[in-house]
mmCIF file of C-alpha atoms in Angstrom:
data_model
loop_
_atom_site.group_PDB
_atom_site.id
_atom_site.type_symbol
_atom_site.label_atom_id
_atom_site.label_comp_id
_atom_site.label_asym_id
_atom_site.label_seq_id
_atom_site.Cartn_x
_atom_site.Cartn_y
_atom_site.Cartn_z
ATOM 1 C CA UNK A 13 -58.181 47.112 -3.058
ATOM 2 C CA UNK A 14 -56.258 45.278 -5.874
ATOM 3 C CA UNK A 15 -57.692 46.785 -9.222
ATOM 4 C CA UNK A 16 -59.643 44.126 -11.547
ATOM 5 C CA UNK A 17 -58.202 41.878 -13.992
ATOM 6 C CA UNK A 18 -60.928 42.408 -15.875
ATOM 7 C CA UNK A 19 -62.599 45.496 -16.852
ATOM 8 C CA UNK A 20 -65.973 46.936 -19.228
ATOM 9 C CA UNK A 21 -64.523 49.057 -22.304
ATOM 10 C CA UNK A 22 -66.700 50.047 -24.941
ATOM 11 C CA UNK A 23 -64.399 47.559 -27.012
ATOM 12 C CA UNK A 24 -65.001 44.597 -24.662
ATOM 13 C CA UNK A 25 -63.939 42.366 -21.145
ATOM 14 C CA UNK A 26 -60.153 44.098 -20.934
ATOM 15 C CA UNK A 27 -57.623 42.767 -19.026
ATOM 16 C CA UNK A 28 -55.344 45.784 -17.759
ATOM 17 C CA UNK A 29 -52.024 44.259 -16.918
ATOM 18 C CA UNK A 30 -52.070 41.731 -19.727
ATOM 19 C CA UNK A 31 -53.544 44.953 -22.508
ATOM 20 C CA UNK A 32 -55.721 42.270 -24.250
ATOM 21 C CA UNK A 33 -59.334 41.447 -24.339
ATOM 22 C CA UNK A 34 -61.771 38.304 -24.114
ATOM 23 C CA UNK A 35 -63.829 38.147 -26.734
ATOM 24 C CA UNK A 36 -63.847 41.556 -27.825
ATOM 25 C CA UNK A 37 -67.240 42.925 -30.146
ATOM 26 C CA UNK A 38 -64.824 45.958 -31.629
ATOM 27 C CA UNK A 39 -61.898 45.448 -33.718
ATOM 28 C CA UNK A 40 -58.728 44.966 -31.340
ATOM 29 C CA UNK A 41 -54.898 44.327 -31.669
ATOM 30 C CA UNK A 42 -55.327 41.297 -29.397
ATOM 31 C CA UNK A 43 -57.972 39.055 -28.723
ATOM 32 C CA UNK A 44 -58.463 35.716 -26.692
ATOM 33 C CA UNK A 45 -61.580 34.054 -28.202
ATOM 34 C CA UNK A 46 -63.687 31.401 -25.689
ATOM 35 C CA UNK A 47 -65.408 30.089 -28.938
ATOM 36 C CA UNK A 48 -66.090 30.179 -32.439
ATOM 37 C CA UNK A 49 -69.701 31.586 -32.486
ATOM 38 C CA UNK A 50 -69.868 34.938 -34.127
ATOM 39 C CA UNK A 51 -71.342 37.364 -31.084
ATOM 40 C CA UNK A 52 -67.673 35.667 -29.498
ATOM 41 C CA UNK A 53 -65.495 35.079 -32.488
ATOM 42 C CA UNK A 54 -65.473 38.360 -34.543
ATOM 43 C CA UNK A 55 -63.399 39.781 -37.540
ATOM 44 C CA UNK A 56 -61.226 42.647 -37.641
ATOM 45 C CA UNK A 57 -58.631 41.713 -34.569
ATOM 46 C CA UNK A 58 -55.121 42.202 -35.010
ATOM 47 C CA UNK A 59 -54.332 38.889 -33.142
ATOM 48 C CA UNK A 60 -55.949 35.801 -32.011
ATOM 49 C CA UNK A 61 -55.660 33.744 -29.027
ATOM 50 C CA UNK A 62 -58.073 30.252 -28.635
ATOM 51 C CA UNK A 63 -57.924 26.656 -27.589
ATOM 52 C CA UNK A 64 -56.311 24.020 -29.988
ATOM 53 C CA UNK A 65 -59.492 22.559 -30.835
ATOM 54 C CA UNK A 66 -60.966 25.203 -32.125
ATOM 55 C CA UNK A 67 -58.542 26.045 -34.851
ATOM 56 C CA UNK A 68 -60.862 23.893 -37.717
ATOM 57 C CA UNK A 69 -64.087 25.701 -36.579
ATOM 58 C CA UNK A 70 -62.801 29.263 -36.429
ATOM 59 C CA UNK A 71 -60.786 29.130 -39.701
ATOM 60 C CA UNK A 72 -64.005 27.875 -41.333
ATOM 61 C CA UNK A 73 -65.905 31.133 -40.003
ATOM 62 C CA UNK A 74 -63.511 33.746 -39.944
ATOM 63 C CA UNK A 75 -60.785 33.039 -42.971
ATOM 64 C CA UNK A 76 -57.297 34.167 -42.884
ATOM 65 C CA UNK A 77 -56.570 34.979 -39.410
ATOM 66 C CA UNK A 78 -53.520 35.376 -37.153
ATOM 67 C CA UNK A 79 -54.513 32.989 -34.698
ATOM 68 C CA UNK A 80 -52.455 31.286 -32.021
ATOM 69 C CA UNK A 81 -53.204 28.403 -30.312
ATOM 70 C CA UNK A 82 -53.110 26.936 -26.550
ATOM 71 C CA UNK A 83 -53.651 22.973 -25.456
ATOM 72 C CA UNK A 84 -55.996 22.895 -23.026
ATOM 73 C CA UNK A 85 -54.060 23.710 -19.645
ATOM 74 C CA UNK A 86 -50.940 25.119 -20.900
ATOM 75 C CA UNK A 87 -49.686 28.164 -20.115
ATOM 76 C CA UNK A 88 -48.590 31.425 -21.660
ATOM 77 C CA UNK A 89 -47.008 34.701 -19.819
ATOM 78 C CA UNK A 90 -47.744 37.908 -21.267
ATOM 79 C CA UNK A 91 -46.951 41.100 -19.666
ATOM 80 C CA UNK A 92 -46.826 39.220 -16.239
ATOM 81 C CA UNK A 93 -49.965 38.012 -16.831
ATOM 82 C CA UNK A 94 -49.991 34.147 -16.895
ATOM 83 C CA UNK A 95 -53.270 32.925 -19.389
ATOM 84 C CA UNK A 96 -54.365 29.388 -19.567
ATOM 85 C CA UNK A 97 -57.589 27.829 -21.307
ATOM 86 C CA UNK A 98 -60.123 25.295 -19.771
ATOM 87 C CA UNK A 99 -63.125 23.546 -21.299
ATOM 88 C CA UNK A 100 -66.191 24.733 -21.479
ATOM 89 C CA UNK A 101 -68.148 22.150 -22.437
ATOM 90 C CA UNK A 102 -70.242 24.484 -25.033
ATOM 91 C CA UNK A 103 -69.126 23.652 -28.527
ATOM 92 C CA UNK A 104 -65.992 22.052 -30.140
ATOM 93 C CA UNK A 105 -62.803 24.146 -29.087
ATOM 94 C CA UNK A 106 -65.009 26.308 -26.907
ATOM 95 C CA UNK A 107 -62.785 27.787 -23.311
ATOM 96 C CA UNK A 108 -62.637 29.150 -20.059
ATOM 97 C CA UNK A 109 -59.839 31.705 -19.722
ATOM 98 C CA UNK A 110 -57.872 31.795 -16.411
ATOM 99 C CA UNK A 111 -55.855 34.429 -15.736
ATOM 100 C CA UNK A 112 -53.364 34.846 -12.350
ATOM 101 C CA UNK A 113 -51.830 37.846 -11.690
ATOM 102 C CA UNK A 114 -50.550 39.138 -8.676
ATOM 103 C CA UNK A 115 -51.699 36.414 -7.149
ATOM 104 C CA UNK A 116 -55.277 36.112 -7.575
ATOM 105 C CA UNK A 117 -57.055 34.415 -10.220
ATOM 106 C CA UNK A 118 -59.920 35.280 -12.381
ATOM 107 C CA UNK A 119 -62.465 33.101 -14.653
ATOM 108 C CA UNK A 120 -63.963 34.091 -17.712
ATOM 109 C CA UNK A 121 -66.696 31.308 -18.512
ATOM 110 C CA UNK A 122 -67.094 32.366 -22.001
ATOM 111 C CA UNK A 123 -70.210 29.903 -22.863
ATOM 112 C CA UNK A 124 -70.474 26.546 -21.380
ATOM 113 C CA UNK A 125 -72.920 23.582 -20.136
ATOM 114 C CA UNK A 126 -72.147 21.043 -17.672
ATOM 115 C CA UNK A 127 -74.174 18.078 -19.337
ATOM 116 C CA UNK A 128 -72.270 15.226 -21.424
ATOM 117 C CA UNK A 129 -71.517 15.940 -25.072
ATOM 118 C CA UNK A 130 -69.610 13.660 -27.222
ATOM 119 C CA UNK A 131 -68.908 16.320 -29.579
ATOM 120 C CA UNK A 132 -66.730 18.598 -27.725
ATOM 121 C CA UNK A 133 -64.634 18.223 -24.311
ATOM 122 C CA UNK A 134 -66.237 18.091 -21.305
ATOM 123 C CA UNK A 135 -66.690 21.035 -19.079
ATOM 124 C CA UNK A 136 -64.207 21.320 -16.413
ATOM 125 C CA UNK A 137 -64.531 23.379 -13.239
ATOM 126 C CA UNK A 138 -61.549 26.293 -12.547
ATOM 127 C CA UNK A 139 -61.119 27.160 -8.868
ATOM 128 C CA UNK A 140 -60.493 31.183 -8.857
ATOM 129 C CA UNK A 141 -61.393 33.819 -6.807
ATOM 130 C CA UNK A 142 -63.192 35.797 -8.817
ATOM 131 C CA UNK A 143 -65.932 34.135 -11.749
ATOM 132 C CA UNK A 144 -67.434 35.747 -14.843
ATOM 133 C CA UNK A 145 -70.265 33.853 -15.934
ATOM 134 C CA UNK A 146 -72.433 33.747 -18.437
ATOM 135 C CA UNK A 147 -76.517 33.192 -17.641
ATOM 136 C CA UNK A 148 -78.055 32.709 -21.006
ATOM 137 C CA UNK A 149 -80.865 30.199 -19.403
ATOM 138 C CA UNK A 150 -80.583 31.641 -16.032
ATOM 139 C CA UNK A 151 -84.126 31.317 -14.853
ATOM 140 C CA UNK A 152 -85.230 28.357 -12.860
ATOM 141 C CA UNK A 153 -87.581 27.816 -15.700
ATOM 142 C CA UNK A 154 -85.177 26.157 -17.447
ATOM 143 C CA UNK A 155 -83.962 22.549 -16.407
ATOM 144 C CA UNK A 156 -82.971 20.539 -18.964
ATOM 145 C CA UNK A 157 -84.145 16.617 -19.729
ATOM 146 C CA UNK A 158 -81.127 13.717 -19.903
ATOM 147 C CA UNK A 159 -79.717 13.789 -23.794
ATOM 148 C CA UNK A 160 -81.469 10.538 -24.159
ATOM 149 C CA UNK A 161 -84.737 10.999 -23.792
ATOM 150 C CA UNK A 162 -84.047 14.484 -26.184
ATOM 151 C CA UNK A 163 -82.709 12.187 -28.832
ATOM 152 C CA UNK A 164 -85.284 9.213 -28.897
ATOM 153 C CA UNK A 165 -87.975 11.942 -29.121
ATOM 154 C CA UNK A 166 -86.493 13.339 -32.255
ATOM 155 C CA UNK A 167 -85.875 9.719 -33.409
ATOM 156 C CA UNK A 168 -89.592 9.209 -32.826
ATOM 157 C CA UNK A 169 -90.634 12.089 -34.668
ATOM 158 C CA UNK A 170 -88.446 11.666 -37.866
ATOM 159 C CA UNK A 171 -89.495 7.864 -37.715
ATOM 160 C CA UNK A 172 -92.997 8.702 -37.589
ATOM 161 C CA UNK A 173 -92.180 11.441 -40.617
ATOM 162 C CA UNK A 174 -91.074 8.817 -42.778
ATOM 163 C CA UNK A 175 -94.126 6.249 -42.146
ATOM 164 C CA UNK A 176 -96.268 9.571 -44.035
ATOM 165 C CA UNK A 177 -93.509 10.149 -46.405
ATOM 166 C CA UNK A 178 -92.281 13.520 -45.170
ATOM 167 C CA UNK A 179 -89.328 14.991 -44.600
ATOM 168 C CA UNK A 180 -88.351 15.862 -40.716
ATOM 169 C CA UNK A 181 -87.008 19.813 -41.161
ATOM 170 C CA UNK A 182 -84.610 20.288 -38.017
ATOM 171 C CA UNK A 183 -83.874 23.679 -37.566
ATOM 172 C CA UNK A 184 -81.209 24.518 -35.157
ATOM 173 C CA UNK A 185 -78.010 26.565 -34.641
ATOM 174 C CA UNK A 186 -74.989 25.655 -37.637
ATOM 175 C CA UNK A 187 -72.452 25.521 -35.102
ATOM 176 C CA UNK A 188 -72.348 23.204 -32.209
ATOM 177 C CA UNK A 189 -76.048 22.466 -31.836
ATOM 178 C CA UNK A 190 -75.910 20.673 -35.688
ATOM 179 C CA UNK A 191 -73.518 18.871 -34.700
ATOM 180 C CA UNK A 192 -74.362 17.530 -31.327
ATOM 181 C CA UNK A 193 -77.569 16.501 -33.267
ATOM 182 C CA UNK A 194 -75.763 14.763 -35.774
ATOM 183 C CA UNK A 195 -74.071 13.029 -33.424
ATOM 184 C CA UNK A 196 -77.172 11.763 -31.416
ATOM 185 C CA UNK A 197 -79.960 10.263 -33.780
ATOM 186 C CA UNK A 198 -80.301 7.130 -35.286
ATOM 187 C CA UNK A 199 -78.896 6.910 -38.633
ATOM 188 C CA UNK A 200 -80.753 3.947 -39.957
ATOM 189 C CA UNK A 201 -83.551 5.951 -40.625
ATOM 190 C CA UNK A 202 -83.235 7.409 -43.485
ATOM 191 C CA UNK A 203 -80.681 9.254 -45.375
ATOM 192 C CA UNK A 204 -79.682 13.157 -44.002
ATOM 193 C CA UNK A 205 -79.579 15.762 -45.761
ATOM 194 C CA UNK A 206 -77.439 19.330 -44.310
ATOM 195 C CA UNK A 207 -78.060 22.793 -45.325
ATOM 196 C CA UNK A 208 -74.870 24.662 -46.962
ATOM 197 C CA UNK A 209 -74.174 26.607 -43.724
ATOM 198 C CA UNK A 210 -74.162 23.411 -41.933
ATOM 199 C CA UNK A 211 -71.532 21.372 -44.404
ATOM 200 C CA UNK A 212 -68.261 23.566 -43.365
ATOM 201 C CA UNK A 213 -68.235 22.758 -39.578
ATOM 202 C CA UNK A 214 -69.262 19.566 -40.208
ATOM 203 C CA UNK A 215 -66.281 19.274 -42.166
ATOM 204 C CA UNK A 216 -64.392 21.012 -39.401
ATOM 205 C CA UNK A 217 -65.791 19.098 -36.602
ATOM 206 C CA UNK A 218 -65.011 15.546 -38.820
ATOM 207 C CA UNK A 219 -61.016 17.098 -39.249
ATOM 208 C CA UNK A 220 -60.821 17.269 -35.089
ATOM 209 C CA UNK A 221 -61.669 13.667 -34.745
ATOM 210 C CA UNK A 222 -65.391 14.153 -33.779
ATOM 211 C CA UNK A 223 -67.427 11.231 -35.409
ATOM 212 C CA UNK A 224 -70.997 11.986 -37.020
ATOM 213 C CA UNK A 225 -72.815 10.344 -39.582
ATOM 214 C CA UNK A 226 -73.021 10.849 -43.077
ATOM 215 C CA UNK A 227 -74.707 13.367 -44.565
ATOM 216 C CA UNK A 228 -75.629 14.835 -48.232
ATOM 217 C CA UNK A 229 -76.407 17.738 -49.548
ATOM 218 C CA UNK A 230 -79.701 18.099 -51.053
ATOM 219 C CA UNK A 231 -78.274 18.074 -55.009
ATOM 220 C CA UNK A 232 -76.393 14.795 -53.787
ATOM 221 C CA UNK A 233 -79.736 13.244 -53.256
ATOM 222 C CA UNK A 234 -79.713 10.843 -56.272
ATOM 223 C CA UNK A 235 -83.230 9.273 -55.087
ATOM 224 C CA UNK A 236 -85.730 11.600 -55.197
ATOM 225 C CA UNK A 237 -88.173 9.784 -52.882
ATOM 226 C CA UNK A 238 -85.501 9.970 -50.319
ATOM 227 C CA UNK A 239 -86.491 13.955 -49.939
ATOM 228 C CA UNK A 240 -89.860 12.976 -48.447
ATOM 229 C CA UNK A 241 -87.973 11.091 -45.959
ATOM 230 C CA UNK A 242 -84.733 12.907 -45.162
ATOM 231 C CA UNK A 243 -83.936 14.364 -42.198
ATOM 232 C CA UNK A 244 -83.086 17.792 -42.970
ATOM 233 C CA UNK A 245 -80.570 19.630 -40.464
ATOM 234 C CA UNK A 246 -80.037 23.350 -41.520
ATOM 235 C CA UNK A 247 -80.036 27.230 -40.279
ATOM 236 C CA UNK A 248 -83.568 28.821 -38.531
ATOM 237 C CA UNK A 249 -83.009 31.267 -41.614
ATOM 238 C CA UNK A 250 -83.629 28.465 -43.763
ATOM 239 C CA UNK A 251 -87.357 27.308 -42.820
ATOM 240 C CA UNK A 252 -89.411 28.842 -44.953
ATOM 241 C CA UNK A 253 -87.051 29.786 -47.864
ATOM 242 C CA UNK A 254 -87.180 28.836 -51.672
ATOM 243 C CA UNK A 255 -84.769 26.373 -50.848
ATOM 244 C CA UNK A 256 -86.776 24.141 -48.109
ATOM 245 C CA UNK A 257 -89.712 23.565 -51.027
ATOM 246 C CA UNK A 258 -87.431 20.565 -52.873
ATOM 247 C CA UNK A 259 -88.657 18.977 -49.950
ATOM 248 C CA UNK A 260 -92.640 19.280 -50.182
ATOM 249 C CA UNK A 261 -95.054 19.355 -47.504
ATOM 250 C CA UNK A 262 -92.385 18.689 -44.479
ATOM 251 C CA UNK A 263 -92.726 18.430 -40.988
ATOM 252 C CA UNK A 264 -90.685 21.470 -38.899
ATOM 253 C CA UNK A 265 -89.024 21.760 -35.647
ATOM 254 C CA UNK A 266 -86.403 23.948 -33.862
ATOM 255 C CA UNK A 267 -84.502 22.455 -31.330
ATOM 256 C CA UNK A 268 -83.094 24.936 -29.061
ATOM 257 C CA UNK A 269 -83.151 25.133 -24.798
ATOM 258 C CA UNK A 270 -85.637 28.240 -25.739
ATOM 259 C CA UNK A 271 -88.444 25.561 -26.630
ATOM 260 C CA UNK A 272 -88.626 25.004 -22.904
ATOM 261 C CA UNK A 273 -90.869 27.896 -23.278
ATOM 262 C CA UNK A 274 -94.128 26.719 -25.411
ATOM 263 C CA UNK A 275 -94.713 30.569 -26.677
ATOM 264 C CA UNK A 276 -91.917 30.102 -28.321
ATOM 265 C CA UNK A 277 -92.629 27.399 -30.630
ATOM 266 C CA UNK A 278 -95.641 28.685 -31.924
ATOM 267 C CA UNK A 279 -94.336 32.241 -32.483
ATOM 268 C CA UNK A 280 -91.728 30.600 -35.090
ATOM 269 C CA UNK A 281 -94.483 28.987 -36.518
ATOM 270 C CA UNK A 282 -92.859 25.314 -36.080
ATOM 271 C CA UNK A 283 -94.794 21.442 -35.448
ATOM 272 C CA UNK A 284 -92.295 20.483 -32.888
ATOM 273 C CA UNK A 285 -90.223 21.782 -30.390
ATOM 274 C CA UNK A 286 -87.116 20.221 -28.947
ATOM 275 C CA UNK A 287 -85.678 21.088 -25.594
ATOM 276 C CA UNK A 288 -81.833 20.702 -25.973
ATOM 277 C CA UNK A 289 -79.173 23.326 -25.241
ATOM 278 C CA UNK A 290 -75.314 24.081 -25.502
ATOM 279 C CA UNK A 291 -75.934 26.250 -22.288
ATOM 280 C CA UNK A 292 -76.303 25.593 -19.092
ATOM 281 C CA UNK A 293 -79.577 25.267 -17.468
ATOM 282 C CA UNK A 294 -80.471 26.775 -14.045
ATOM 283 C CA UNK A 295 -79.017 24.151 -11.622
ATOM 284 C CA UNK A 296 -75.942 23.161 -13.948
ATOM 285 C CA UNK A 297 -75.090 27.266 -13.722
ATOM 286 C CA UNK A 298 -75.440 27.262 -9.797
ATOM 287 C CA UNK A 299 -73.204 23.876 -9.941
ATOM 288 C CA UNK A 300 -70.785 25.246 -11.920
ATOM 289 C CA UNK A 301 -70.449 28.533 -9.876
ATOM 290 C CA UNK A 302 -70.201 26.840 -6.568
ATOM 291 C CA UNK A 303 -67.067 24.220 -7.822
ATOM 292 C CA UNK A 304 -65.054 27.695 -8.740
ATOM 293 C CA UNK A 305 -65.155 28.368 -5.006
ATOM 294 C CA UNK A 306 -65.256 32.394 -5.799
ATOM 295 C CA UNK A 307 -66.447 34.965 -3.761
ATOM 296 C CA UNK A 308 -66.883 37.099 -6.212
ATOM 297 C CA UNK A 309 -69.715 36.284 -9.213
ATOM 298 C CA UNK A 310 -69.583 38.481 -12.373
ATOM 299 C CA UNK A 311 -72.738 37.829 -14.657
ATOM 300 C CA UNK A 312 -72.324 38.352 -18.280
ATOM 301 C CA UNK A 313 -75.486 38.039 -20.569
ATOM 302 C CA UNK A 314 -78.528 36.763 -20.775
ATOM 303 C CA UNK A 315 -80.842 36.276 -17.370
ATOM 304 C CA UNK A 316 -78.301 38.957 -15.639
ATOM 305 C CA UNK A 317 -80.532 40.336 -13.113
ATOM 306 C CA UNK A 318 -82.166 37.388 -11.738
ATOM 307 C CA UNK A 319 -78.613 35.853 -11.159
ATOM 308 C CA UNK A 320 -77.418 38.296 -9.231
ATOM 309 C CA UNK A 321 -80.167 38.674 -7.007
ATOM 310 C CA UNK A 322 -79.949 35.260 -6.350
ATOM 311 C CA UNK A 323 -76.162 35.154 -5.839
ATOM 312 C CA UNK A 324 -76.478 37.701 -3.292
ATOM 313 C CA UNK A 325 -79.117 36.216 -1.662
ATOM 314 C CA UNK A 326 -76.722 32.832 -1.343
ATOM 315 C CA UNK A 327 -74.045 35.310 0.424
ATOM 316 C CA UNK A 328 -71.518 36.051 -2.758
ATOM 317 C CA UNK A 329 -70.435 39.284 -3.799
ATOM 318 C CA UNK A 330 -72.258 39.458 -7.282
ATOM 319 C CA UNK A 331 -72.710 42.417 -9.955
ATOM 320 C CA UNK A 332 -73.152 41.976 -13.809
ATOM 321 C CA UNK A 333 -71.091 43.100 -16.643
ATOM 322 C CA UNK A 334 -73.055 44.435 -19.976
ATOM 323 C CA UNK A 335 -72.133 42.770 -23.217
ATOM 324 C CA UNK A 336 -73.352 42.833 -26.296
ATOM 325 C CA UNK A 337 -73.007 38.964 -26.575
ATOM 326 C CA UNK A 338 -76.540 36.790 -27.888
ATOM 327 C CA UNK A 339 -77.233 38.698 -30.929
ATOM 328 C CA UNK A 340 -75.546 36.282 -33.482
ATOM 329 C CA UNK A 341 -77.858 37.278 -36.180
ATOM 330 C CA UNK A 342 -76.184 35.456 -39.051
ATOM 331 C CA UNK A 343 -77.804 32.063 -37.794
ATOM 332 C CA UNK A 344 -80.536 33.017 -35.845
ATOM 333 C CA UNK A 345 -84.421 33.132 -36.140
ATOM 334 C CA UNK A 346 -85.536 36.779 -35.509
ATOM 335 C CA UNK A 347 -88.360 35.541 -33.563
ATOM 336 C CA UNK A 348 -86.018 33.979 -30.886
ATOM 337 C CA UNK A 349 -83.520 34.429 -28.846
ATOM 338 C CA UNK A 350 -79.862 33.634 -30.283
ATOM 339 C CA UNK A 351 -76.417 33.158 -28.823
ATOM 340 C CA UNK A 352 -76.175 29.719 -29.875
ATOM 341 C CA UNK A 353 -78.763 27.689 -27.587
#
């Protein structure tokens, strides 16, 4: 048998003939990066490797780095190892890596969801023989509603807000998820006001082309009455904090594919709940898995176990790789899950 073209080290997913690694979580001399969120995208590499698109987004979270850059679909040889990036349909700039050798071809998913997103590219299916993929929401639990009916539920809620005079708190991942938001409500009803972690990959997002709304921060607000009517868009961390009080006796919600679990909600001590997620729900992951055409599954994180067992049970060969992906700490509510949902 052919060895792997992808491999466990303590460092990361290795790739043996090509000596690099996919998203590494230790400091490496060369890295490819699916996407900019920071259990993917860490510092300390010696060299990194991403999608054009993502340039804007990972500068703003990682600094100075030595980062090259691929078009979606083009190619680059190294050590007879031929590497091309795909989208993945998760966030701005966010990748699948392909990589042929010998001649088979292996799929690292990095993140992804099949559902329509105007702020990032759509997701687009690699055929391969062998598929690593991730399983955040890999449960049949989880089966996500049409965007629409996501968005004119928020609409309804911060609409509702205003009619009381309250701010609408929206608490939701920085990267990716604020944006997608941003780029789905209604506007018109009343100014919108972003935390500080939120600003930078708006900016970022705005510099790729990606069209969102305006948005202030809070000492922009010129109109005080307009904080009892805002809708606020900021970091889990920040519900709760000295800084959410400018905005009296608000009105919170998370919005994150996790609320499709009502526990949830009430353990982070939120109104609302919002079912929406940059992920993948149960029958997008099985539809994405099946238009690879591999054999051969390779689960990353998340609902590992289940996947597998189910895989197997559908006739593939299927085993699970451990990561230490999902624990992106910087933005994420301690009482949830994380990984960027």
């Amino acid at each position: 048998m052919s060895a792997d073209l992808v491999v466990q080290r303590p460092e990361g997913l290795y790739c043996p003939p090509g000596d690099f690694y996919i998203d590494p979580w230790r400091p490496v001399a060369r890295a490819v990066i699916t996407h900019a969120h920071s259990d993917h995208a860490r510092f300390g590499h010696g060299h990194y490797l991403a999608a054009a698109p993502a340039e804007g987004v990972l500068r703003a979270r990682l600094g100075e780095i030595s980062l090259q850059t691929l078009a979606y679909g083009e190619t680059v040889q190294h050590h007879g190892v031929t590497l091309s990036l795909h989208p993945a349909g998760h966030v701005l700039g966010s990748a699948q890596v392909r990589l042929e050798h010998g001649g088979r071809i292996w799929v690292a998913s990095g993140d992804y969801k099949v559902a329509p997103d105007p702020t990032c590219t759509p997701f687009e299916p690699v055929r391969c023989d062998v598929f690593i993929t991730e399983s955040t929401f890999g449960l049949p639990i989880y089966r996500w509603c049409p965007d629409e009916e996501v968005f004119a539920d928020i609409n309804t809620w911060w609409a509702r807000n205003v009619d009381h005079g309250r701010a609408s708190v929206l608490a939701c991942y920085s990267f990716g998820k604020a944006q997608r938001l941003l780029a789905g409500i209604d506007p018109s009803i009343a100014p919108i006001v972003v935390h500080g972690a939120v600003r930078p990959l708006n900016d970022a997002y705005r510099a790729a082309g990606v069209a969102l709304p305006d948005t202030a921060m809070v000492t922009e607000i010129q109109d005080k009455a307009d904080l009892r009517r805002c809708l606020v868009v900021c970091p889990p961390s920040a519900v709760g904090s000295p800084w959410l009080r400018r905005f009296g006796d608000a009105q919170t919600a998370f919005a994150s594919g996790w609320m499709q679990v009502r526990g949830n909600r009430r353990r982070g001590g939120y109104d609302r709940g919002f079912v929406l997620s940059d992920h993948a729900d149960w029958p997008g992951l099985h539809e994405a898995i099946a238009a690879t055409g591999a054999q051969r599954v390779i689960v990353t994180h998340g609902s590992a176990p289940a996947m597998v067992r189910h895989l197997r049970e559908k006739g593939l060969q299927a085993e699970a790789f451990a990561t230490e992906y999902g624990d992106d700490v910087v933005e994420a509510d301690l009482q949830l899950p994380e990984g960027g949902a």
